[in-house]
Short mmCIF file of C-alpha atoms in Angstrom, two decimals:
data_model
loop_
_atom_site.label_atom_id
_atom_site.label_comp_id
_atom_site.label_asym_id
_atom_site.label_seq_id
_atom_site.Cartn_x
_atom_site.Cartn_y
_atom_site.Cartn_z
CA MET A 1 0.00 0.00 0.00
CA PRO A 2 1.23 3.55 -0.60
CA ARG A 3 2.73 5.28 2.39
CA PRO A 4 0.69 8.16 3.80
CA SER A 5 2.13 11.62 3.37
CA PRO A 6 4.04 12.74 6.50
CA SER A 7 1.95 15.90 6.61
CA ARG A 8 -1.23 13.83 6.82
CA SER A 9 -0.06 11.07 9.09
CA PRO A 10 0.02 11.53 12.85
CA SER A 11 1.44 8.71 14.93
CA PRO A 12 0.32 5.23 13.81
CA SER A 13 -2.25 4.71 16.52
CA SER A 14 -3.95 8.09 16.43
CA PRO A 15 -7.33 8.14 18.16
CA VAL A 16 -9.87 8.83 18.10
CA GLY A 17 -20.55 -3.82 -0.48
CA GLY A 18 -22.85 -5.25 -2.50
CA VAL A 19 -25.19 -8.23 -2.69
CA THR A 20 -23.82 -9.32 -6.04
CA SER A 21 -20.37 -10.85 -6.35
CA PRO A 22 -17.68 -8.15 -6.33
CA ARG A 23 -16.36 -7.33 -9.77
CA ILE A 24 -12.72 -7.62 -8.94
CA SER A 25 -10.72 -8.32 -12.05
CA VAL A 26 -8.75 -11.42 -11.13
CA ALA A 27 -6.04 -12.84 -13.33
CA ARG A 28 -3.51 -15.59 -12.87
CA LYS A 29 -0.14 -14.09 -12.23
CA PRO A 30 1.85 -13.15 -15.34
CA ASP A 31 5.25 -14.85 -15.32
CA ALA A 32 7.17 -11.66 -14.54
CA THR A 33 4.88 -10.71 -11.69
CA ARG A 34 4.82 -14.23 -10.35
CA THR A 35 8.59 -14.54 -10.27
CA THR A 36 9.15 -11.17 -8.63
CA ALA A 37 6.34 -11.37 -6.08
CA ARG A 38 7.00 -14.93 -5.00
CA SER A 39 10.78 -14.69 -4.83
CA ALA A 40 10.89 -11.40 -2.93
CA PRO A 41 10.59 -11.79 0.86
CA ALA A 42 7.71 -9.89 2.38
CA ARG A 43 8.50 -7.05 4.75
CA HIS A 44 6.54 -7.35 7.97
CA GLN A 45 5.68 -3.97 9.44
CA LYS A 46 4.21 -3.06 12.77
CA THR A 47 0.65 -1.86 12.67
CA LEU A 48 0.21 1.37 10.77
CA GLY A 49 -2.51 2.27 13.24
CA PHE A 50 -5.68 4.15 12.50
CA ARG A 51 -4.97 6.46 9.56
CA VAL A 52 -6.94 8.15 6.80
CA TRP A 53 -5.17 9.85 3.91
CA ARG A 54 -5.50 10.84 0.29
CA VAL A 55 -3.57 8.98 -2.42
CA HIS A 56 -2.44 10.52 -5.72
CA GLY A 57 -1.29 7.63 -7.90
CA ALA A 58 1.70 5.37 -7.30
CA GLY A 59 3.63 2.70 -9.15
CA ARG A 60 4.42 -0.79 -8.00
CA MET A 61 5.96 -1.57 -4.62
CA ALA A 62 9.48 -2.96 -4.70
CA LEU A 63 8.59 -5.73 -2.24
CA PRO A 64 5.43 -7.29 -0.85
CA HIS A 65 4.76 -6.38 2.75
CA THR A 66 2.41 -7.17 5.60
CA HIS A 67 1.01 -5.16 8.46
CA PRO A 68 -1.65 -6.31 10.95
CA ASP A 69 -4.35 -3.89 9.87
CA VAL A 70 -7.58 -3.96 7.93
CA GLU A 71 -7.09 -1.76 4.87
CA ILE A 72 -9.76 0.17 2.98
CA ASN A 73 -9.25 1.61 -0.52
CA PHE A 74 -11.56 3.90 -2.47
CA LEU A 75 -10.56 5.21 -5.93
CA PHE A 76 -12.29 8.25 -7.43
CA ASP A 77 -13.64 8.67 -10.97
CA ASP A 78 -11.90 6.26 -13.37
CA GLY A 79 -9.11 5.28 -10.99
CA THR A 80 -8.00 1.72 -10.28
CA VAL A 81 -5.50 -0.06 -8.07
CA THR A 82 -3.85 -3.37 -9.00
CA TYR A 83 -2.56 -5.62 -6.21
CA PHE A 84 -0.69 -8.85 -5.85
CA HIS A 85 -2.63 -10.18 -2.85
CA SER A 86 -3.07 -13.70 -1.49
CA GLY A 87 -1.39 -15.25 -4.48
CA ALA A 88 -3.12 -13.54 -7.41
CA VAL A 89 -3.30 -10.24 -9.24
CA ALA A 90 -6.52 -8.29 -8.65
CA THR A 91 -7.64 -4.92 -10.01
CA ILE A 92 -10.05 -2.92 -7.85
CA PRO A 93 -12.26 -0.53 -9.84
CA ALA A 94 -13.23 3.04 -9.03
CA ASN A 95 -16.05 4.10 -6.73
CA ARG A 96 -16.07 0.82 -4.81
CA PHE A 97 -15.49 0.61 -1.06
CA ALA A 98 -12.82 -2.11 -1.00
CA VAL A 99 -11.77 -3.85 2.23
CA LEU A 100 -8.82 -6.24 2.56
CA TRP A 101 -6.69 -7.86 5.27
CA ALA A 102 -3.17 -6.49 5.11
CA GLY A 103 -1.77 -9.21 7.36
CA VAL A 104 -1.03 -11.32 4.29
CA PRO A 105 1.79 -10.36 1.89
CA HIS A 106 0.57 -7.84 -0.66
CA GLN A 107 1.95 -5.20 -3.00
CA THR A 108 0.84 -2.94 -5.81
CA VAL A 109 1.93 -4.16 -9.24
CA PRO A 110 1.85 -2.44 -12.66
CA PRO A 111 -0.04 -0.33 -13.45
CA GLY A 112 -0.24 0.29 -9.69
CA ILE A 113 -2.53 3.06 -8.48
CA ILE A 114 -4.13 5.13 -11.22
CA GLY A 115 -5.87 8.35 -10.26
CA GLU A 116 -6.79 9.65 -6.83
CA GLY A 117 -8.50 8.11 -3.85
CA VAL A 118 -8.60 7.63 -0.10
CA TRP A 119 -6.81 4.95 1.93
CA ILE A 120 -7.69 3.91 5.48
CA THR A 121 -5.89 1.54 7.84
CA LEU A 122 -7.55 0.15 10.96
CA PRO A 123 -5.77 -2.06 13.54
CA LEU A 124 -7.19 -5.57 13.56
CA PRO A 125 -8.22 -5.55 17.24
CA TRP A 126 -10.27 -2.39 16.68
CA PHE A 127 -11.98 -4.04 13.71
CA LEU A 128 -12.73 -7.24 15.62
CA GLN A 129 -14.24 -5.37 18.54
CA TRP A 130 -16.97 -4.12 16.22
CA ASN A 131 -18.34 -7.68 15.94
CA LEU A 132 -19.45 -7.41 12.35
CA PRO A 133 -22.26 -9.79 11.37
CA GLY A 134 -21.89 -12.94 9.33
CA ASP A 135 -18.50 -14.30 8.37
CA PHE A 136 -17.11 -10.94 7.26
CA ALA A 137 -13.98 -11.15 9.42
CA HIS A 138 -13.35 -14.75 8.36
CA ARG A 139 -13.51 -13.78 4.69
CA LEU A 140 -11.00 -10.99 5.16
CA LEU A 141 -8.56 -13.15 7.12
CA SER A 142 -8.84 -15.86 4.47
CA GLY A 143 -7.55 -13.43 1.85
CA GLN A 144 -10.70 -12.17 0.17
CA ILE A 145 -11.06 -8.59 -1.02
CA ILE A 146 -14.62 -7.47 -0.29
CA LEU A 147 -16.25 -4.75 -2.37
CA GLY A 148 -19.27 -2.61 -1.69
CA GLN A 149 -21.64 -1.55 -4.43
CA PRO A 150 -21.30 2.03 -5.74
CA ALA A 151 -23.26 4.34 -3.43
CA ALA A 152 -24.38 7.93 -3.91
CA GLY A 153 -22.45 10.36 -1.77
CA GLU A 154 -19.70 7.92 -0.83
CA ARG A 155 -16.91 10.04 -2.30
CA ALA A 156 -18.10 13.05 -0.31
CA GLN A 157 -18.12 10.95 2.85
CA LEU A 158 -14.58 9.68 2.24
CA GLU A 159 -13.34 13.22 1.65
CA ARG A 160 -15.05 14.34 4.85
CA TRP A 161 -13.28 11.53 6.72
CA VAL A 162 -9.93 12.81 5.46
CA GLY A 163 -10.80 16.22 6.86
CA ASP A 164 -11.95 14.74 10.16
CA PHE A 165 -8.72 12.81 10.56
CA ASP A 166 -6.47 15.68 9.51
CA SER A 167 -8.20 18.00 11.97
CA GLY A 168 -6.54 16.19 14.87
CA THR A 169 -9.70 16.87 16.88
CA PRO A 170 -10.60 13.89 19.12
CA ALA A 171 -14.33 14.59 18.81
CA ARG A 172 -14.22 14.60 15.00
CA ARG A 173 -12.12 11.44 14.94
CA ARG A 174 -14.59 9.69 17.22
CA VAL A 175 -17.39 10.59 14.82
CA LEU A 176 -15.25 9.31 11.95
CA LEU A 177 -14.79 5.97 13.73
CA LEU A 178 -18.51 5.68 14.41
CA GLU A 179 -19.33 6.35 10.76
CA LEU A 180 -16.67 3.91 9.59
CA GLU A 181 -18.01 1.22 11.92
CA ALA A 182 -21.52 1.80 10.57
CA ARG A 183 -20.26 1.61 6.98
CA LEU A 184 -18.54 -1.72 7.61
CA HIS A 185 -21.62 -3.10 9.36
CA ARG A 186 -23.72 -2.13 6.37
CA LEU A 187 -21.22 -3.75 4.00
CA ALA A 188 -21.24 -6.94 6.08
CA LEU A 189 -25.04 -7.06 6.03
CA GLU A 190 -25.04 -6.68 2.25
CA GLN A 191 -22.98 -9.85 1.79
CA PRO A 192 -24.76 -13.08 0.77
CA THR A 193 -25.18 -15.54 3.61
CA ARG A 194 -23.54 -18.35 1.68
CA ARG A 195 -19.80 -18.76 1.57
CA GLY A 196 -17.91 -19.03 -1.65
CA ARG A 197 -17.67 -15.45 -2.89
CA ARG A 198 -14.80 -15.07 -5.27
CA HIS A 199 -11.52 -14.69 -3.47
CA LEU A 200 -7.87 -14.71 -4.34
CA PRO A 201 -6.28 -18.14 -3.80
CA GLY A 202 -2.92 -18.30 -2.10
CA ALA A 203 0.24 -19.12 -4.00
CA ASP A 204 0.93 -21.84 -1.42
CA ALA A 205 -2.51 -23.23 -0.66
CA ALA A 206 -1.41 -25.33 2.32
CA GLY A 207 0.69 -22.59 3.89
CA SER A 208 -1.90 -19.88 3.28
CA GLY A 209 -4.63 -22.02 4.81
CA GLN A 210 -2.50 -22.67 7.87
CA ILE A 211 -1.67 -18.98 8.29
CA GLU A 212 -5.35 -18.18 7.94
CA ARG A 213 -6.20 -20.56 10.79
CA ILE A 214 -3.34 -19.33 12.96
CA THR A 215 -4.04 -15.62 12.52
CA GLN A 216 -7.76 -16.08 12.94
CA PHE A 217 -7.31 -18.06 16.14
CA MET A 218 -4.91 -15.46 17.55
CA ALA A 219 -7.20 -12.62 16.47
CA GLU A 220 -10.07 -14.24 18.34
CA HIS A 221 -8.14 -15.26 21.47
CA TYR A 222 -5.25 -12.81 21.89
CA ARG A 223 -6.76 -11.41 25.10
CA GLU A 224 -6.62 -14.87 26.67
CA PRO A 225 -3.53 -16.65 28.07
CA LEU A 226 -1.90 -18.15 24.99
CA ALA A 227 1.20 -20.21 24.33
CA VAL A 228 2.45 -21.76 21.10
CA PRO A 229 1.36 -25.30 22.13
CA THR A 230 -2.16 -23.98 22.78
CA ILE A 231 -2.34 -22.33 19.37
CA ALA A 232 -0.82 -25.37 17.68
CA GLU A 233 -3.36 -27.71 19.26
CA ALA A 234 -6.24 -25.45 18.22
CA VAL A 235 -5.17 -25.38 14.55
CA GLY A 236 -3.97 -28.98 14.36
CA LEU A 237 -0.25 -28.37 13.85
CA HIS A 238 2.93 -29.39 15.67
CA PRO A 239 4.25 -26.43 17.72
CA LYS A 240 7.66 -26.40 16.02
CA TYR A 241 6.12 -26.62 12.56
CA LEU A 242 3.67 -23.84 13.42
CA MET A 243 6.48 -21.50 14.46
CA ARG A 244 8.44 -22.32 11.32
CA VAL A 245 5.59 -21.88 8.83
CA PHE A 246 4.38 -18.68 10.52
CA LYS A 247 7.84 -17.14 10.43
CA LYS A 248 8.23 -18.17 6.79
CA HIS A 249 4.97 -16.63 5.61
CA CYS A 250 4.62 -13.65 7.94
CA ARG A 251 8.29 -12.79 8.52
CA VAL A 252 7.64 -12.37 12.23
CA SER A 253 7.45 -14.83 15.11
CA VAL A 254 4.16 -16.02 16.55
CA TRP A 255 4.98 -14.31 19.85
CA GLU A 256 5.83 -10.98 18.20
CA TYR A 257 2.60 -11.07 16.21
CA LEU A 258 0.53 -11.92 19.29
CA THR A 259 2.20 -9.16 21.30
CA GLN A 260 1.49 -6.62 18.57
CA LEU A 261 -2.20 -7.54 18.59
CA ARG A 262 -2.28 -7.03 22.35
CA ILE A 263 -0.44 -3.70 22.25
CA SER A 264 -2.71 -2.40 19.52
CA HIS A 265 -5.69 -3.32 21.68
CA ALA A 266 -4.14 -1.55 24.67
CA GLN A 267 -3.44 1.58 22.62
CA ARG A 268 -7.05 1.73 21.59
CA LEU A 269 -8.25 1.39 25.19
CA LEU A 270 -5.86 4.10 26.33
CA ILE A 271 -7.35 6.46 23.78
CA THR A 272 -11.01 5.52 24.00
CA SER A 273 -11.51 4.60 27.67
CA ASP A 274 -10.68 5.80 31.18
CA LEU A 275 -9.56 2.38 32.40
CA LYS A 276 -6.51 2.20 34.64
CA VAL A 277 -3.28 1.02 33.03
CA LEU A 278 -3.23 -2.27 34.92
CA ASP A 279 -6.81 -2.99 33.90
CA ILE A 280 -5.91 -2.26 30.29
CA ALA A 281 -2.94 -4.62 30.52
CA MET A 282 -5.17 -7.40 31.82
CA GLU A 283 -7.90 -6.64 29.27
CA SER A 284 -5.33 -6.79 26.47
CA GLY A 285 -4.07 -10.25 27.38
CA PHE A 286 -1.01 -9.53 29.54
CA SER A 287 -0.59 -11.52 32.74
CA SER A 288 1.08 -8.72 34.71
CA ALA A 289 2.20 -5.11 34.44
CA ALA A 290 5.93 -5.67 33.87
CA PRO A 291 5.75 -7.46 30.49
CA PHE A 292 3.05 -5.04 29.39
CA TYR A 293 5.18 -1.97 30.13
CA ALA A 294 8.19 -3.49 28.38
CA ALA A 295 6.24 -4.50 25.29
CA PHE A 296 4.39 -1.19 25.18
CA ALA A 297 7.56 0.91 25.29
CA ALA A 298 9.15 -1.22 22.57
CA ARG A 299 6.21 -0.62 20.25
CA SER A 300 5.30 2.96 21.19
CA ARG A 301 8.61 4.72 20.62
CA GLY A 302 9.53 4.47 24.28
CA LEU A 303 6.34 6.07 25.57
CA LYS A 304 4.81 4.89 28.82
CA PRO A 305 1.09 4.07 28.65
CA LEU A 306 -0.03 7.22 30.49
CA ASP A 307 2.23 9.39 28.35
CA TYR A 308 0.71 7.76 25.28
CA ARG A 309 -2.78 8.55 26.57
CA ARG A 310 -1.86 12.19 27.27
CA ARG A 311 -0.33 12.62 23.84
CA HIS A 312 -3.39 11.31 22.04
CA ARG A 313 -5.96 12.67 24.47
CA PRO A 314 -4.88 16.21 25.37
CA THR A 315 -7.79 16.57 27.81
CA ALA A 316 -6.74 13.48 29.77
CA ALA A 317 -5.49 14.11 33.26
#
């Protein structure tokens, strides 16, 4: 995905579809794309956090990458974006609210992004807390790109969201999040109840299916006490094999990925609630304060939890 402009991108964790099959143009990978995308190791990034920014065209990415966020793309007018995602090339058309899981390796490929649009990233724990109906979350984690039907006024709403985010005003960002949650709920309700919508098959079907099960299990249980043997038993894999295949596909260890999910959850609670730090640590899946503080500082540029809250909530005590 294109990087947000520095002028439009506060810190990564700033606060606060249609009934018919999506018309994603899916093609088997051309030889050149296949060789490059499959041979290049994916870069695993920490969560980009909650961000909303405008995009003005971009070429292909040098390498595929992953980041544990739900990503939303919306191209204006006649714009398009072409991705290598979950093992296939897909072109997303203009004026469609497109949602994808960025925790699988993906990159833009020629012709890349054509025209202008709006990009949104949302940390996975935030997304999961919204409890969207149906199997919407499962479809995303399995590598599907879900499209909404063209809707009147959607471009104006997306442009308003950019303004709300850029304002830096907590009240406007909270409204933005509420509207985004409602939009995703509506998109989930528009989906057919049956499974089997077109999706992009993984280049390594076995590995992709295993990663799907692992990430989904962790996404659903990261606030509980978890260890690799527990995860392995739940997904039917040997613990050593699980660690190896996860590192191979995601370029990050199981423990690092789990910790990032928990920290992202804690960051959201710091911004959106008045819970005490210890309560947030427990709610986010940490067994005690010490490992929480250490992990938080490592993933929040050295900030302590209360300093993080003050920075993102100026009115906080």
